[in-house]
PDB file of C-alpha atoms in Angstrom:
ATOM      1  CA  MET A   1       0.002  -0.011  -0.010  1.00 51.00           C
ATOM      2  CA  ASN A   2       1.481   3.371  -1.023  1.00 57.00           C
ATOM      3  CA  ARG A   3       1.556   6.380   1.199  1.00 60.00           C
ATOM      4  CA  SER A   4      -1.412   8.170  -0.406  1.00 62.00           C
ATOM      5  CA  ALA A   5      -3.652   5.099  -0.024  1.00 64.00           C
ATOM      6  CA  ALA A   6      -2.619   4.667   3.624  1.00 64.00           C
ATOM      7  CA  LYS A   7      -3.366   8.314   4.288  1.00 66.00           C
ATOM      8  CA  GLN A   8      -6.802   7.970   2.641  1.00 71.00           C
ATOM      9  CA  ASN A   9      -7.626   4.873   4.712  1.00 75.00           C
ATOM     10  CA  ASP A  10      -6.546   6.691   7.865  1.00 78.00           C
ATOM     11  CA  ALA A  11      -8.883   9.580   7.013  1.00 80.00           C
ATOM     12  CA  GLU A  12     -11.788   7.193   6.360  1.00 83.00           C
ATOM     13  CA  LEU A  13     -11.098   5.454   9.692  1.00 85.00           C
ATOM     14  CA  ALA A  14     -11.197   8.803  11.513  1.00 83.00           C
ATOM     15  CA  ARG A  15     -14.425   9.685   9.674  1.00 83.00           C
ATOM     16  CA  LEU A  16     -15.986   6.385  10.776  1.00 85.00           C
ATOM     17  CA  LEU A  17     -14.984   6.894  14.435  1.00 86.00           C
ATOM     18  CA  ARG A  18     -16.323  10.454  14.521  1.00 84.00           C
ATOM     19  CA  PHE A  19     -19.624   9.259  13.099  1.00 84.00           C
ATOM     20  CA  LEU A  20     -19.994   6.515  15.689  1.00 86.00           C
ATOM     21  CA  LEU A  21     -18.922   8.746  18.589  1.00 85.00           C
ATOM     22  CA  ALA A  22     -21.338  11.512  17.628  1.00 83.00           C
ATOM     23  CA  GLY A  23     -24.456   9.429  16.915  1.00 79.00           C
ATOM     24  CA  GLY A  24     -23.895   6.250  18.906  1.00 84.00           C
ATOM     25  CA  PRO A  25     -24.131   2.667  17.571  1.00 86.00           C
ATOM     26  CA  ALA A  26     -25.152   2.489  13.932  1.00 86.00           C
ATOM     27  CA  GLU A  27     -26.506  -0.129  11.544  1.00 86.00           C
ATOM     28  CA  ILE A  28     -25.012  -1.230   8.230  1.00 85.00           C
ATOM     29  CA  ALA A  29     -27.654  -0.733   5.500  1.00 82.00           C
ATOM     30  CA  ALA A  30     -28.099  -2.826   2.380  1.00 76.00           C
ATOM     31  CA  ASN A  31     -26.428  -0.198   0.147  1.00 75.00           C
ATOM     32  CA  ASP A  32     -23.162  -0.339   2.179  1.00 75.00           C
ATOM     33  CA  SER A  33     -23.969   2.815   4.092  1.00 82.00           C
ATOM     34  CA  LEU A  34     -23.994   3.431   7.841  1.00 83.00           C
ATOM     35  CA  VAL A  35     -27.184   4.716   9.443  1.00 84.00           C
ATOM     36  CA  SER A  36     -27.238   6.211  12.922  1.00 83.00           C
ATOM     37  CA  PRO A  37     -30.232   6.064  15.324  1.00 83.00           C
ATOM     38  CA  ASP A  38     -31.128   9.681  14.518  1.00 80.00           C
ATOM     39  CA  GLY A  39     -31.379   8.878  10.774  1.00 80.00           C
ATOM     40  CA  ARG A  40     -28.028  10.245   9.598  1.00 82.00           C
ATOM     41  CA  ALA A  41     -26.203   8.188   7.010  1.00 83.00           C
ATOM     42  CA  GLN A  42     -22.764   8.125   5.454  1.00 83.00           C
ATOM     43  CA  PRO A  43     -21.008   5.864   2.932  1.00 82.00           C
ATOM     44  CA  LEU A  44     -19.147   2.933   4.419  1.00 79.00           C
ATOM     45  CA  LEU A  45     -16.036   1.069   3.274  1.00 80.00           C
ATOM     46  CA  LEU A  46     -16.042  -2.455   4.602  1.00 81.00           C
ATOM     47  CA  PRO A  47     -12.191  -2.776   4.559  1.00 85.00           C
ATOM     48  CA  VAL A  48     -12.013   0.234   6.892  1.00 85.00           C
ATOM     49  CA  VAL A  49     -14.480  -1.459   9.245  1.00 85.00           C
ATOM     50  CA  GLU A  50     -12.281  -4.549   9.303  1.00 87.00           C
ATOM     51  CA  VAL A  51      -9.251  -2.410  10.223  1.00 86.00           C
ATOM     52  CA  ALA A  52     -11.211  -0.627  12.988  1.00 87.00           C
ATOM     53  CA  VAL A  53     -12.369  -3.936  14.451  1.00 88.00           C
ATOM     54  CA  ARG A  54      -8.864  -5.406  14.251  1.00 88.00           C
ATOM     55  CA  LEU A  55      -7.422  -2.352  16.084  1.00 87.00           C
ATOM     56  CA  GLY A  56     -10.068  -2.575  18.805  1.00 88.00           C
ATOM     57  CA  LEU A  57     -11.581   0.780  17.931  1.00 88.00           C
ATOM     58  CA  VAL A  58     -14.962  -0.570  16.773  1.00 89.00           C
ATOM     59  CA  CYS A  59     -17.059  -3.424  18.138  1.00 89.00           C
ATOM     60  CA  ARG A  60     -19.148  -5.265  15.517  1.00 86.00           C
ATOM     61  CA  SER A  61     -22.183  -7.431  16.277  1.00 86.00           C
ATOM     62  CA  GLY A  62     -23.792  -8.574  13.048  1.00 85.00           C
ATOM     63  CA  ASP A  63     -24.697  -5.391  11.150  1.00 83.00           C
ATOM     64  CA  ARG A  64     -24.344  -3.216  14.241  1.00 86.00           C
ATOM     65  CA  LEU A  65     -21.242  -1.103  14.786  1.00 88.00           C
ATOM     66  CA  ALA A  66     -20.305   0.700  18.023  1.00 88.00           C
ATOM     67  CA  ALA A  67     -17.230   2.692  19.001  1.00 88.00           C
ATOM     68  CA  THR A  68     -15.101   1.362  21.857  1.00 88.00           C
ATOM     69  CA  PRO A  69     -13.620   3.566  24.615  1.00 85.00           C
ATOM     70  CA  GLU A  70     -10.266   3.520  22.779  1.00 86.00           C
ATOM     71  CA  ALA A  71     -11.760   5.283  19.752  1.00 86.00           C
ATOM     72  CA  ARG A  72     -11.847   8.720  21.310  1.00 83.00           C
ATOM     73  CA  ALA A  73      -8.221   8.417  22.487  1.00 82.00           C
ATOM     74  CA  HIS A  74      -7.226   7.296  18.956  1.00 81.00           C
ATOM     75  CA  LEU A  75      -8.758  10.451  17.473  1.00 79.00           C
ATOM     76  CA  LYS A  76      -7.018  12.683  19.996  1.00 76.00           C
ATOM     77  CA  ARG A  77      -3.659  11.064  19.161  1.00 74.00           C
ATOM     78  CA  ARG A  78      -4.324  11.619  15.484  1.00 73.00           C
ATOM     79  CA  LEU A  79      -4.882  15.335  16.044  1.00 66.00           C
ATOM     80  CA  CYS A  80      -1.614  15.712  17.961  1.00 62.00           C
ATOM     81  CA  GLU A  81       1.123  17.235  15.833  1.00 52.00           C
ATOM     82  CA  THR A  82       3.917  16.489  18.286  1.00 47.00           C
ATOM     83  CA  GLY A  83       6.209  13.474  18.229  1.00 52.00           C
ATOM     84  CA  MET A  84       4.560  11.948  21.336  1.00 54.00           C
ATOM     85  CA  PRO A  85       0.876  11.415  20.452  1.00 55.00           C
ATOM     86  CA  TYR A  86       0.149   9.183  23.432  1.00 55.00           C
ATOM     87  CA  ALA A  87       1.282  11.928  25.821  1.00 59.00           C
ATOM     88  CA  GLY A  88      -0.369  14.608  23.659  1.00 58.00           C
ATOM     89  CA  GLN A  89      -3.840  13.127  24.108  1.00 57.00           C
ATOM     90  CA  HIS A  90      -3.650  14.069  27.798  1.00 60.00           C
ATOM     91  CA  ARG A  91      -2.625  17.684  27.116  1.00 64.00           C
ATOM     92  CA  ASP A  92      -4.516  20.896  26.642  1.00 67.00           C
ATOM     93  CA  LEU A  93      -1.867  23.279  25.388  1.00 67.00           C
ATOM     94  CA  ALA A  94      -2.410  27.044  25.421  1.00 67.00           C
ATOM     95  CA  GLU A  95      -0.152  30.046  24.881  1.00 69.00           C
ATOM     96  CA  VAL A  96       0.488  32.026  28.078  1.00 64.00           C
ATOM     97  CA  VAL A  97       2.707  34.924  29.031  1.00 65.00           C
ATOM     98  CA  VAL A  98       5.266  34.379  31.782  1.00 60.00           C
ATOM     99  CA  LEU A  99       7.766  36.707  33.453  1.00 58.00           C
ATOM    100  CA  ARG A 100      11.328  35.366  33.135  1.00 59.00           C
ATOM    101  CA  ASP A 101      14.283  37.437  34.311  1.00 59.00           C
ATOM    102  CA  GLY A 102      12.122  40.572  34.181  1.00 59.00           C
ATOM    103  CA  VAL A 103      11.119  39.933  30.525  1.00 66.00           C
ATOM    104  CA  ARG A 104       7.655  38.786  29.446  1.00 69.00           C
ATOM    105  CA  GLU A 105       7.754  35.764  27.151  1.00 69.00           C
ATOM    106  CA  LYS A 106       5.077  33.664  25.448  1.00 71.00           C
ATOM    107  CA  VAL A 107       5.283  29.912  26.205  1.00 66.00           C
ATOM    108  CA  LEU A 108       3.081  26.879  25.787  1.00 67.00           C
ATOM    109  CA  SER A 109       1.433  25.660  28.937  1.00 67.00           C
ATOM    110  CA  ASN A 110      -0.505  22.458  29.641  1.00 69.00           C
ATOM    111  CA  ARG A 111      -3.687  23.704  31.263  1.00 65.00           C
ATOM    112  CA  LEU A 112      -4.566  20.244  32.555  1.00 66.00           C
ATOM    113  CA  GLU A 113      -1.526  20.378  34.863  1.00 65.00           C
ATOM    114  CA  SER A 114      -2.928  23.416  36.639  1.00 68.00           C
ATOM    115  CA  PRO A 115      -5.117  22.865  39.722  1.00 67.00           C
ATOM    116  CA  LEU A 116      -7.295  25.700  38.368  1.00 80.00           C
ATOM    117  CA  ALA A 117      -7.775  24.147  34.912  1.00 75.00           C
ATOM    118  CA  GLY A 118     -11.452  23.309  35.516  1.00 75.00           C
ATOM    119  CA  LEU A 119     -12.200  26.665  37.143  1.00 81.00           C
ATOM    120  CA  ALA A 120     -10.610  28.539  34.218  1.00 79.00           C
ATOM    121  CA  ARG A 121     -13.405  27.320  31.976  1.00 79.00           C
ATOM    122  CA  LEU A 122     -16.184  28.780  34.141  1.00 82.00           C
ATOM    123  CA  LYS A 123     -18.087  31.653  32.581  1.00 84.00           C
ATOM    124  CA  GLU A 124     -20.228  34.475  33.943  1.00 85.00           C
ATOM    125  CA  LYS A 125     -23.754  35.070  32.649  1.00 84.00           C
ATOM    126  CA  THR A 126     -22.312  37.721  30.347  1.00 86.00           C
ATOM    127  CA  GLY A 127     -19.944  35.173  28.772  1.00 83.00           C
ATOM    128  CA  GLU A 128     -16.825  36.541  30.448  1.00 86.00           C
ATOM    129  CA  ALA A 129     -14.438  34.270  32.326  1.00 86.00           C
ATOM    130  CA  TYR A 130     -15.319  33.809  36.008  1.00 88.00           C
ATOM    131  CA  LEU A 131     -11.653  33.981  36.975  1.00 88.00           C
ATOM    132  CA  PRO A 132      -9.464  36.533  35.156  1.00 88.00           C
ATOM    133  CA  GLU A 133      -6.193  35.435  33.661  1.00 86.00           C
ATOM    134  CA  SER A 134      -4.315  37.357  36.360  1.00 89.00           C
ATOM    135  CA  ALA A 135      -6.100  35.321  39.068  1.00 90.00           C
ATOM    136  CA  ILE A 136      -5.306  32.001  37.299  1.00 88.00           C
ATOM    137  CA  ALA A 137      -1.647  33.013  36.899  1.00 87.00           C
ATOM    138  CA  ALA A 138      -1.474  34.017  40.577  1.00 90.00           C
ATOM    139  CA  GLY A 139      -2.827  30.629  41.658  1.00 91.00           C
ATOM    140  CA  ASP A 140      -0.363  28.800  39.400  1.00 86.00           C
ATOM    141  CA  ARG A 141       2.478  30.885  40.807  1.00 90.00           C
ATOM    142  CA  LEU A 142       1.494  30.080  44.372  1.00 92.00           C
ATOM    143  CA  HIS A 143       1.380  26.377  43.487  1.00 89.00           C
ATOM    144  CA  ALA A 144       4.837  26.569  41.852  1.00 87.00           C
ATOM    145  CA  ASP A 145       6.388  28.207  44.934  1.00 91.00           C
ATOM    146  CA  PHE A 146       4.674  25.711  47.209  1.00 91.00           C
ATOM    147  CA  THR A 147       6.151  22.856  45.188  1.00 88.00           C
ATOM    148  CA  ARG A 148       9.636  24.374  44.963  1.00 88.00           C
ATOM    149  CA  GLY A 149       9.664  24.928  48.685  1.00 89.00           C
ATOM    150  CA  GLY A 150       9.089  21.219  49.340  1.00 86.00           C
ATOM    151  CA  LEU A 151       5.907  21.905  51.292  1.00 85.00           C
ATOM    152  CA  GLN A 152       3.940  19.109  49.616  1.00 79.00           C
ATOM    153  CA  PRO A 153       3.223  16.259  52.071  1.00 74.00           C
ATOM    154  CA  ARG A 154       5.044  13.010  51.386  1.00 68.00           C
ATOM    155  CA  MET A 155       2.631  10.431  50.023  1.00 63.00           C
ATOM    156  CA  THR A 156       4.973   7.392  50.039  1.00 62.00           C
ATOM    157  CA  MET A 157       7.589   5.965  52.317  1.00 61.00           C
ATOM    158  CA  SER A 158      11.120   7.300  52.037  1.00 57.00           C
ATOM    159  CA  PHE A 159      13.808   4.571  51.807  1.00 57.00           C
ATOM    160  CA  GLU A 160      16.702   7.052  51.974  1.00 55.00           C
ATOM    161  CA  PRO A 161      18.999   6.464  54.958  1.00 57.00           C
ATOM    162  CA  ARG A 162      18.862   9.143  57.645  1.00 56.00           C
ATOM    163  CA  ILE A 163      22.383  10.231  58.440  1.00 53.00           C
ATOM    164  CA  ALA A 164      22.838  12.294  61.546  1.00 52.00           C
ATOM    165  CA  THR A 165      24.942  15.286  60.355  1.00 53.00           C
ATOM    166  CA  ARG A 166      23.507  17.852  62.710  1.00 53.00           C
ATOM    167  CA  GLN A 167      25.876  19.247  65.326  1.00 55.00           C
ATOM    168  CA  LYS A 168      24.831  20.476  68.717  1.00 54.00           C
ATOM    169  CA  GLY A 169      23.376  23.952  68.546  1.00 51.00           C
ATOM    170  CA  GLU A 170      22.879  23.907  64.760  1.00 51.00           C
ATOM    171  CA  ALA A 171      19.568  24.422  62.940  1.00 49.00           C
ATOM    172  CA  GLY A 172      17.562  21.390  61.970  1.00 49.00           C
ATOM    173  CA  MET A 173      15.753  20.991  58.626  1.00 51.00           C
ATOM    174  CA  ALA A 174      16.365  24.608  57.605  1.00 51.00           C
ATOM    175  CA  ARG A 175      20.114  23.909  57.280  1.00 54.00           C
ATOM    176  CA  GLU A 176      19.479  21.138  54.764  1.00 62.00           C
ATOM    177  CA  LEU A 177      17.189  23.177  52.520  1.00 74.00           C
ATOM    178  CA  THR A 178      18.607  24.812  49.409  1.00 82.00           C
ATOM    179  CA  ASP A 179      18.507  28.527  48.827  1.00 86.00           C
ATOM    180  CA  THR A 180      15.880  28.032  46.148  1.00 85.00           C
ATOM    181  CA  ALA A 181      13.560  26.150  48.510  1.00 87.00           C
ATOM    182  CA  LEU A 182      14.032  28.699  51.262  1.00 90.00           C
ATOM    183  CA  ALA A 183      13.259  31.566  48.910  1.00 91.00           C
ATOM    184  CA  ALA A 184      10.146  29.742  47.656  1.00 90.00           C
ATOM    185  CA  ARG A 185       8.923  29.202  51.239  1.00 93.00           C
ATOM    186  CA  LEU A 186       9.457  32.875  51.963  1.00 94.00           C
ATOM    187  CA  ARG A 187       7.390  33.816  48.921  1.00 94.00           C
ATOM    188  CA  VAL A 188       4.598  31.455  50.018  1.00 94.00           C
ATOM    189  CA  ALA A 189       4.591  32.968  53.516  1.00 95.00           C
ATOM    190  CA  ARG A 190       4.388  36.514  52.088  1.00 95.00           C
ATOM    191  CA  ALA A 191       1.580  35.467  49.716  1.00 95.00           C
ATOM    192  CA  VAL A 192      -0.436  33.903  52.540  1.00 95.00           C
ATOM    193  CA  GLU A 193       0.019  37.024  54.654  1.00 95.00           C
ATOM    194  CA  ALA A 194      -1.149  39.213  51.737  1.00 94.00           C
ATOM    195  CA  ILE A 195      -4.269  37.132  51.178  1.00 94.00           C
ATOM    196  CA  GLY A 196      -5.225  37.269  54.844  1.00 93.00           C
ATOM    197  CA  PRO A 197      -6.257  34.605  57.361  1.00 91.00           C
ATOM    198  CA  GLU A 198      -9.894  34.575  56.181  1.00 91.00           C
ATOM    199  CA  LEU A 199      -9.119  33.622  52.575  1.00 93.00           C
ATOM    200  CA  SER A 200      -5.667  32.017  52.620  1.00 93.00           C
ATOM    201  CA  GLY A 201      -7.038  28.583  53.672  1.00 93.00           C
ATOM    202  CA  VAL A 202      -9.148  28.063  50.558  1.00 94.00           C
ATOM    203  CA  ALA A 203      -6.345  29.295  48.327  1.00 94.00           C
ATOM    204  CA  LEU A 204      -3.923  26.774  49.846  1.00 94.00           C
ATOM    205  CA  ASP A 205      -6.442  23.958  49.709  1.00 93.00           C
ATOM    206  CA  VAL A 206      -7.270  24.395  46.030  1.00 92.00           C
ATOM    207  CA  CYS A 207      -3.996  25.732  44.519  1.00 90.00           C
ATOM    208  CA  CYS A 208      -1.493  23.808  46.657  1.00 90.00           C
ATOM    209  CA  PHE A 209      -3.169  20.704  48.054  1.00 89.00           C
ATOM    210  CA  MET A 210      -5.220  20.192  44.842  1.00 86.00           C
ATOM    211  CA  LYS A 211      -8.559  19.812  46.614  1.00 89.00           C
ATOM    212  CA  GLY A 212     -11.840  20.221  44.778  1.00 87.00           C
ATOM    213  CA  LEU A 213     -14.337  22.897  45.720  1.00 88.00           C
ATOM    214  CA  GLU A 214     -16.839  20.295  46.929  1.00 90.00           C
ATOM    215  CA  MET A 215     -14.249  18.780  49.278  1.00 92.00           C
ATOM    216  CA  VAL A 216     -13.344  22.254  50.624  1.00 92.00           C
ATOM    217  CA  GLU A 217     -17.003  23.016  51.331  1.00 93.00           C
ATOM    218  CA  ARG A 218     -17.487  19.658  53.040  1.00 93.00           C
ATOM    219  CA  GLU A 219     -14.402  19.934  55.231  1.00 93.00           C
ATOM    220  CA  ARG A 220     -15.052  23.529  56.239  1.00 92.00           C
ATOM    221  CA  GLN A 221     -18.851  23.020  56.494  1.00 93.00           C
ATOM    222  CA  TRP A 222     -19.533  25.834  54.085  1.00 92.00           C
ATOM    223  CA  PRO A 223     -22.763  26.288  52.098  1.00 93.00           C
ATOM    224  CA  ALA A 224     -22.881  24.879  48.573  1.00 90.00           C
ATOM    225  CA  ARG A 225     -21.130  26.940  45.906  1.00 87.00           C
ATOM    226  CA  SER A 226     -19.605  29.238  48.512  1.00 92.00           C
ATOM    227  CA  ALA A 227     -16.025  27.988  48.019  1.00 91.00           C
ATOM    228  CA  LYS A 228     -16.081  29.303  44.436  1.00 91.00           C
ATOM    229  CA  LEU A 229     -16.796  32.823  45.659  1.00 92.00           C
ATOM    230  CA  MET A 230     -14.189  32.636  48.450  1.00 94.00           C
ATOM    231  CA  LEU A 231     -11.539  31.317  46.052  1.00 94.00           C
ATOM    232  CA  ARG A 232     -12.229  34.093  43.561  1.00 93.00           C
ATOM    233  CA  ALA A 233     -11.757  36.738  46.275  1.00 94.00           C
ATOM    234  CA  ALA A 234      -8.558  34.998  47.490  1.00 95.00           C
ATOM    235  CA  LEU A 235      -7.045  34.792  43.978  1.00 94.00           C
ATOM    236  CA  MET A 236      -7.872  38.417  43.210  1.00 94.00           C
ATOM    237  CA  ALA A 237      -6.092  39.492  46.400  1.00 94.00           C
ATOM    238  CA  LEU A 238      -3.161  37.235  45.501  1.00 94.00           C
ATOM    239  CA  ALA A 239      -2.992  38.751  42.009  1.00 92.00           C
ATOM    240  CA  ARG A 240      -2.806  42.261  43.529  1.00 93.00           C
ATOM    241  CA  HIS A 241       0.031  41.031  45.787  1.00 93.00           C
ATOM    242  CA  TYR A 242       2.066  39.727  42.857  1.00 91.00           C
ATOM    243  CA  ALA A 243       1.338  42.721  40.641  1.00 87.00           C
ATOM    244  CA  PRO A 244       0.369  45.689  42.849  1.00 84.00           C
ATOM    245  CA  PRO A 245      -1.427  48.501  41.023  1.00 79.00           C
ATOM    246  CA  SER A 246       0.446  51.738  40.596  1.00 70.00           C
ATOM    247  CA  PRO A 247      -0.652  54.633  42.859  1.00 66.00           C
ATOM    248  CA  ALA A 248      -3.183  56.946  41.240  1.00 60.00           C
ATOM    249  CA  GLY A 249      -1.764  60.188  39.958  1.00 53.00           C
ATOM    250  CA  ARG A 250       1.817  58.988  40.040  1.00 56.00           C
ATOM    251  CA  ARG A 251       3.960  60.148  37.142  1.00 55.00           C
ATOM    252  CA  SER A 252       6.680  57.776  36.047  1.00 54.00           C
ATOM    253  CA  HIS A 253       8.306  60.090  33.466  1.00 60.00           C
ATOM    254  CA  VAL A 254       9.075  63.800  33.315  1.00 62.00           C
ATOM    255  CA  TRP A 255       9.786  65.283  29.903  1.00 67.00           C
ATOM    256  CA  GLY A 256      11.853  68.450  29.420  1.00 67.00           C
ATOM    257  CA  ALA A 257      13.740  70.262  26.763  1.00 69.00           C
ATOM    258  CA  GLU A 258      17.496  70.063  26.375  1.00 71.00           C
ATOM    259  CA  GLY A 259      19.240  71.706  29.289  1.00 72.00           C
ATOM    260  CA  TYR A 260      16.191  71.405  31.557  1.00 72.00           C
ATOM    261  CA  ARG A 261      16.928  71.296  35.257  1.00 72.00           C
ATOM    262  CA  PRO A 262      14.255  70.438  37.850  1.00 68.00           C
ATOM    263  CA  GLU A 263      13.478  72.972  40.535  1.00 69.00           C
ATOM    264  CA  MET A 264      14.415  71.850  44.042  1.00 60.00           C
TER     265      MET A 264
END
């Protein structure tokens, strides 16, 4: 089989899977067409059906075809343009702006890795995002500092030997932390102080400990859908901490002609 024929068969296979996933199990008609329960029909190539069944993407029972759970993952891998399609099917890449060494740069970010990925899709009644981009970025920054500082609780047993290197009168764990971890812990402490004691708890639970809003409401015995409001207020305060607004009426530049001298 040449390359063009293989590409055409791959396109027909994707077309078959999309049809089955959209309309549910379908029947093979007498004229070699596929008919869905809602009456939609499309031409069918029997060799493509045989390939789909052999790959485990379609289940056939007589003249009835149904997509298997692997069919949706196969389509997502096909849409991935990277060299790792199996990893790409679990990604939701988006272009974001980050601050690196004082310079703003555009990078690709996997939104599914963010604890606020689901909340970022929430919309107001007007269609605007419930959480601004600055609030999402602030939550991600808090999570990054929390992770760099080694504040995440250990979930498994540590098999590393404990060697007593501490001398009498020396500091304990703080001496073994790196400068990067200590700086990250200091940034987390300042962020928590800026948010305030009333709102810092929900920000830490969602952004750092990866708890869902329902779990936060259950643990804190809050009313339903109240955690979403508290989290929004916390992230807005955190965003102001990371990027404080400039004072009103402040002039950052003074223009003058050549030889101008300010009056003291």
